[in-house]
Short mmCIF file of C-alpha atoms in Angstrom, two decimals:
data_model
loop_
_atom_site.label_atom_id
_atom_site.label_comp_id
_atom_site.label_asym_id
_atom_site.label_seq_id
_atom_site.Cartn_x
_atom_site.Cartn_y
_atom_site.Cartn_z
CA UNK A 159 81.03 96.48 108.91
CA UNK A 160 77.96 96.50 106.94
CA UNK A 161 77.49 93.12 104.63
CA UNK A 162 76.45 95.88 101.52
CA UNK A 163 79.76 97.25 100.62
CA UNK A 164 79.30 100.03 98.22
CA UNK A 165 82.37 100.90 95.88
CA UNK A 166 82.75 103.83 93.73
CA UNK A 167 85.52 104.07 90.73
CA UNK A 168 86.48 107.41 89.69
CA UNK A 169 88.03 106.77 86.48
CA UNK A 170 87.90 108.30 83.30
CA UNK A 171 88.60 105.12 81.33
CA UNK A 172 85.05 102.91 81.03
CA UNK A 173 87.26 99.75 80.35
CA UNK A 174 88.20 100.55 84.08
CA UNK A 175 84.90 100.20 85.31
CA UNK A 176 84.05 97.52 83.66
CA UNK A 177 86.76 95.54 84.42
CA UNK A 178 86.16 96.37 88.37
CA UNK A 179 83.08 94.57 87.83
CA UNK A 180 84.28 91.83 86.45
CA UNK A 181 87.15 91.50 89.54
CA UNK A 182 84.36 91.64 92.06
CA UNK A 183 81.41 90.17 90.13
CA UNK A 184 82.46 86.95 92.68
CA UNK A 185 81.77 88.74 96.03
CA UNK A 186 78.20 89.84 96.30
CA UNK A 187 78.73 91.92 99.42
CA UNK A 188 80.67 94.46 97.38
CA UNK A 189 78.61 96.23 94.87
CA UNK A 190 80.03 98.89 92.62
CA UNK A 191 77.51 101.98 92.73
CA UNK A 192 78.73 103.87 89.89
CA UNK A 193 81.58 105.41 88.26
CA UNK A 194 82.51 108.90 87.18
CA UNK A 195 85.14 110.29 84.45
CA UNK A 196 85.85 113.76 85.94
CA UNK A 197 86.45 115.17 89.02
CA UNK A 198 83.35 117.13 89.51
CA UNK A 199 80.82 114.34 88.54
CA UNK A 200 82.86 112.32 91.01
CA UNK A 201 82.37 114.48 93.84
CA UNK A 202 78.40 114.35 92.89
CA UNK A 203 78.22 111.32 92.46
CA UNK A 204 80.45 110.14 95.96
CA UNK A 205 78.00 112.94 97.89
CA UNK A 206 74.90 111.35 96.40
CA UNK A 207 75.64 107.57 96.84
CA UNK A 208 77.76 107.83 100.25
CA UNK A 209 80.49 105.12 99.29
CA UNK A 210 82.41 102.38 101.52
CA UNK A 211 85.37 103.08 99.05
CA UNK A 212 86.28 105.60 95.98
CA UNK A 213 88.79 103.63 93.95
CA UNK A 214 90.71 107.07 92.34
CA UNK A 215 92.42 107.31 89.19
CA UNK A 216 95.58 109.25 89.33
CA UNK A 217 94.99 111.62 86.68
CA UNK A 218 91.48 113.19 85.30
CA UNK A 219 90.54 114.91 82.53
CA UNK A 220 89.70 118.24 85.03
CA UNK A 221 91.89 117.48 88.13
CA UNK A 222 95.10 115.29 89.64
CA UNK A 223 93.85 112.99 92.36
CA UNK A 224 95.26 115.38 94.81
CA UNK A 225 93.43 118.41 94.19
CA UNK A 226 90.29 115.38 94.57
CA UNK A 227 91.01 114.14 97.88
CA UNK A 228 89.81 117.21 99.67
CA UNK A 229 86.54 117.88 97.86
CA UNK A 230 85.72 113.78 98.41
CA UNK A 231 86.13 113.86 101.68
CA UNK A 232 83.77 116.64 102.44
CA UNK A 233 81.54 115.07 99.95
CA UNK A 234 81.99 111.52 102.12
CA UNK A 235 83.57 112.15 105.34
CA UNK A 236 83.31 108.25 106.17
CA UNK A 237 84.93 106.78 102.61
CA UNK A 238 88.32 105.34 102.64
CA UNK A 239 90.12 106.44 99.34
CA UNK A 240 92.18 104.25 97.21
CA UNK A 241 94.41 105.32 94.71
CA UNK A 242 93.85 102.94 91.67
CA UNK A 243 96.69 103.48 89.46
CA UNK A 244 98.47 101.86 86.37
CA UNK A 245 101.89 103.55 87.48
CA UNK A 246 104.10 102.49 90.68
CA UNK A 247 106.48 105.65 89.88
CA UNK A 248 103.97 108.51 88.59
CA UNK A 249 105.42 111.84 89.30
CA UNK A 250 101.50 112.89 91.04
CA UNK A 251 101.58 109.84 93.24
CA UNK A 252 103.63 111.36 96.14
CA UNK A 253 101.13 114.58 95.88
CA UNK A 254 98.11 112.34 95.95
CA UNK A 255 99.46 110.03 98.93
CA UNK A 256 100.96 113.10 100.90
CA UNK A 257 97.22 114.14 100.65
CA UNK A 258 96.16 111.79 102.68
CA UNK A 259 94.77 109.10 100.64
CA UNK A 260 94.16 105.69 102.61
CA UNK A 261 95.96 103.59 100.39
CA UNK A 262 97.18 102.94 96.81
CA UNK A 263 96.59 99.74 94.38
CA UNK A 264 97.82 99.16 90.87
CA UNK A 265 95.47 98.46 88.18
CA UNK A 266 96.99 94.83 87.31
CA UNK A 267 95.30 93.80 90.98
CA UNK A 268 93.70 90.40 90.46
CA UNK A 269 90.53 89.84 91.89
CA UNK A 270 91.66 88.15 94.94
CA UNK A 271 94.04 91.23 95.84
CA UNK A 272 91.20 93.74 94.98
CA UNK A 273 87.91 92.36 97.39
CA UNK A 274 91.02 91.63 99.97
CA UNK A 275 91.93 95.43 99.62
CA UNK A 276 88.24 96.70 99.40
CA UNK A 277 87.63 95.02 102.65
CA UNK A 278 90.18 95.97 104.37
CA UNK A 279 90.03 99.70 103.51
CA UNK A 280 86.58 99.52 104.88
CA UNK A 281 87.73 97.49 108.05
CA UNK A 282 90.37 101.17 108.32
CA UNK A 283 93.66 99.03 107.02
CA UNK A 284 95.88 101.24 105.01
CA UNK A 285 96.05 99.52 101.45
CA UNK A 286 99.31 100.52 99.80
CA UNK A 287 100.88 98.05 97.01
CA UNK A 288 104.22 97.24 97.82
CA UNK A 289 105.32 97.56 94.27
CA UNK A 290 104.59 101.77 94.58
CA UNK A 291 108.41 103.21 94.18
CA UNK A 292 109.90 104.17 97.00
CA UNK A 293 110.13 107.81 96.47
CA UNK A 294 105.88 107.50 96.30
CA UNK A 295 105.45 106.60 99.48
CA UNK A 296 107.95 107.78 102.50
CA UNK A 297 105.88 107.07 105.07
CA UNK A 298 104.88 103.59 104.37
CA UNK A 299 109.24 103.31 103.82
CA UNK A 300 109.90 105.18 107.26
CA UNK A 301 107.29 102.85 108.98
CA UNK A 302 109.17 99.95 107.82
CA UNK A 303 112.46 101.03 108.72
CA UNK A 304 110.80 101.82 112.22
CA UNK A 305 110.06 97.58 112.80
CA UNK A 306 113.03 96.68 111.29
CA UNK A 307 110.88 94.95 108.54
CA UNK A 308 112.85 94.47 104.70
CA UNK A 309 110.27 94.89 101.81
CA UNK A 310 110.53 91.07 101.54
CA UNK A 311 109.07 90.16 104.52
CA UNK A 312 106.49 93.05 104.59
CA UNK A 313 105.29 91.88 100.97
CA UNK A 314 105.17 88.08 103.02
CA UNK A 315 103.05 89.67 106.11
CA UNK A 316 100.87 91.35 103.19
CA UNK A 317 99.61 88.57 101.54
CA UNK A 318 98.87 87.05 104.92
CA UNK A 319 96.87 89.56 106.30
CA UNK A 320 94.85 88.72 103.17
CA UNK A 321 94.36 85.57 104.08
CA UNK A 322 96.58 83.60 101.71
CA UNK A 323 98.23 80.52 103.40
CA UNK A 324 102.39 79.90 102.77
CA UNK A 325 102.18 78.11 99.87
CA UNK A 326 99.58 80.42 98.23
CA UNK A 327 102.23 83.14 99.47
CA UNK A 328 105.13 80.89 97.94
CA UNK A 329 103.65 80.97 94.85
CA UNK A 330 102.30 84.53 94.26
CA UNK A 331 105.87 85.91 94.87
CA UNK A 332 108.27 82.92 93.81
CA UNK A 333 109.58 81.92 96.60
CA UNK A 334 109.97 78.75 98.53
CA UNK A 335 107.61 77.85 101.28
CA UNK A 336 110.25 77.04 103.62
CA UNK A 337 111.56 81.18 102.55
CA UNK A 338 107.80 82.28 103.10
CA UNK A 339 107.99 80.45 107.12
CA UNK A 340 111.49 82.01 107.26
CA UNK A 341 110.11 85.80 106.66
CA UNK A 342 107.26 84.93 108.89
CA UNK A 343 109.38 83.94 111.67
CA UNK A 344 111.50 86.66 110.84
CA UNK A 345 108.65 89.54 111.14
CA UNK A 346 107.19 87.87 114.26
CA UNK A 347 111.04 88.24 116.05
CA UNK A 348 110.61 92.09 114.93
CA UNK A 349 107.40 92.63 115.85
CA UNK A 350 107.02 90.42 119.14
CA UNK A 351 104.39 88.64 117.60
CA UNK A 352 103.66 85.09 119.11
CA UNK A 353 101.53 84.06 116.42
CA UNK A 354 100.13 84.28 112.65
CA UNK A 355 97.05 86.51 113.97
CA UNK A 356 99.02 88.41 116.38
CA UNK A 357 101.40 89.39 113.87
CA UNK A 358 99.06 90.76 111.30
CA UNK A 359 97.09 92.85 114.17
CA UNK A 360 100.74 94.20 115.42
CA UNK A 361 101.43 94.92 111.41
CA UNK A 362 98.21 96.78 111.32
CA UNK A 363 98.95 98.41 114.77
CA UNK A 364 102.13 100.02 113.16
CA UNK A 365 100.72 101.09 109.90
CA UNK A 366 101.82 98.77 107.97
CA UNK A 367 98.70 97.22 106.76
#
């Protein structure tokens, strides 16, 4: 993975931008290359700057991010496109993930949760908030019903594979840290997983990260 992550937000809000700035101003390696409020000066823009990662609004003045995933990936072949939304339960967000998007974030993402998810689009994990509603996201659903996983304990083997330690886990979902070891253990059992590492890499194996 190249240390010069470039990151492109298709948004049609400036606020947005800016405040992807702000989230990643900490990080140098990840350096936002531009924005664009429409659908056709995003597919410009993500031809002419080649991005790492489109972060893509849901809805656009001239297009749903559906119709948008197409054109950007002719436009970028190579890009891994992320769904940046404000709503876990929009009507378009089964469309747009159906389309074959690489992952889906909500906008209240703290900056810790957003360079964890722009890095591991680019490393080819599939970033999709646990929070989406079900009905958004079937396949993410079937894959967990395939390990056996409950949401709990996938939302535990999340915030591991993003490097966050049991009681930084504990506290970012409200649980106890003895709970977090319990849904570790738990997932490991389920996904023959001898370890932390091997875990996340067997998560990741199955789609789930």
């Amino acid at each position: 993975m190249s240390d010069d992550i470039r990151l492109v937000v298709v948004d049609d809000h400036p606020v947005v931008l800016d405040g992807v700035r702000l989230l990643l101003r900490d990080d140098p390696a990840i350096r936002v290359v531009g924005g664009a409020p429409d659908a056709a000066s995003a597919v410009r823009l993500v031809a002419r700057t080649r991005p790492h990662v489109v972060l893509l609004d849901l809805r656009l003045p001239d297009a749903v991010a559906s119709e948008l995933v197409a054109p950007l990936r002719q436009a970028a072949p190579d890009a891994r496109i992320v769904v940046f939304t404000a709503y876990r339960d929009h009507a378009a967000l089964r469309a747009t993930l159906d389309a074959g998007v690489d992952g889906c974030l909500l906008k209240d993402a703290g900056a810790t949760d957003l360079v964890a998810a722009v890095r591991q689009a680019v490393s080819g994990v599939a970033i999709f908030d646990p929070r989406v509603d079900a009905r958004a996201a079937p396949r993410m659903r079937a894959r967990l019903h395939d390990t056996g996983l409950t949401q709990r304990e996938y939302d535990v083997v999340r915030h591991a594979a993003a490097g966050r330690t049991n009681p930084e886990i504990a506290e970012q979902l409200g649980l106890t840290r003895h709970t977090v070891t319990g849904y570790l253990r738990n997932a490991m059992r389920k996904l023959n997983a001898r370890n932390r590492i091997e875990l996340i890499t067997k998560a990741a194996q199955s789609g789930l990260l």
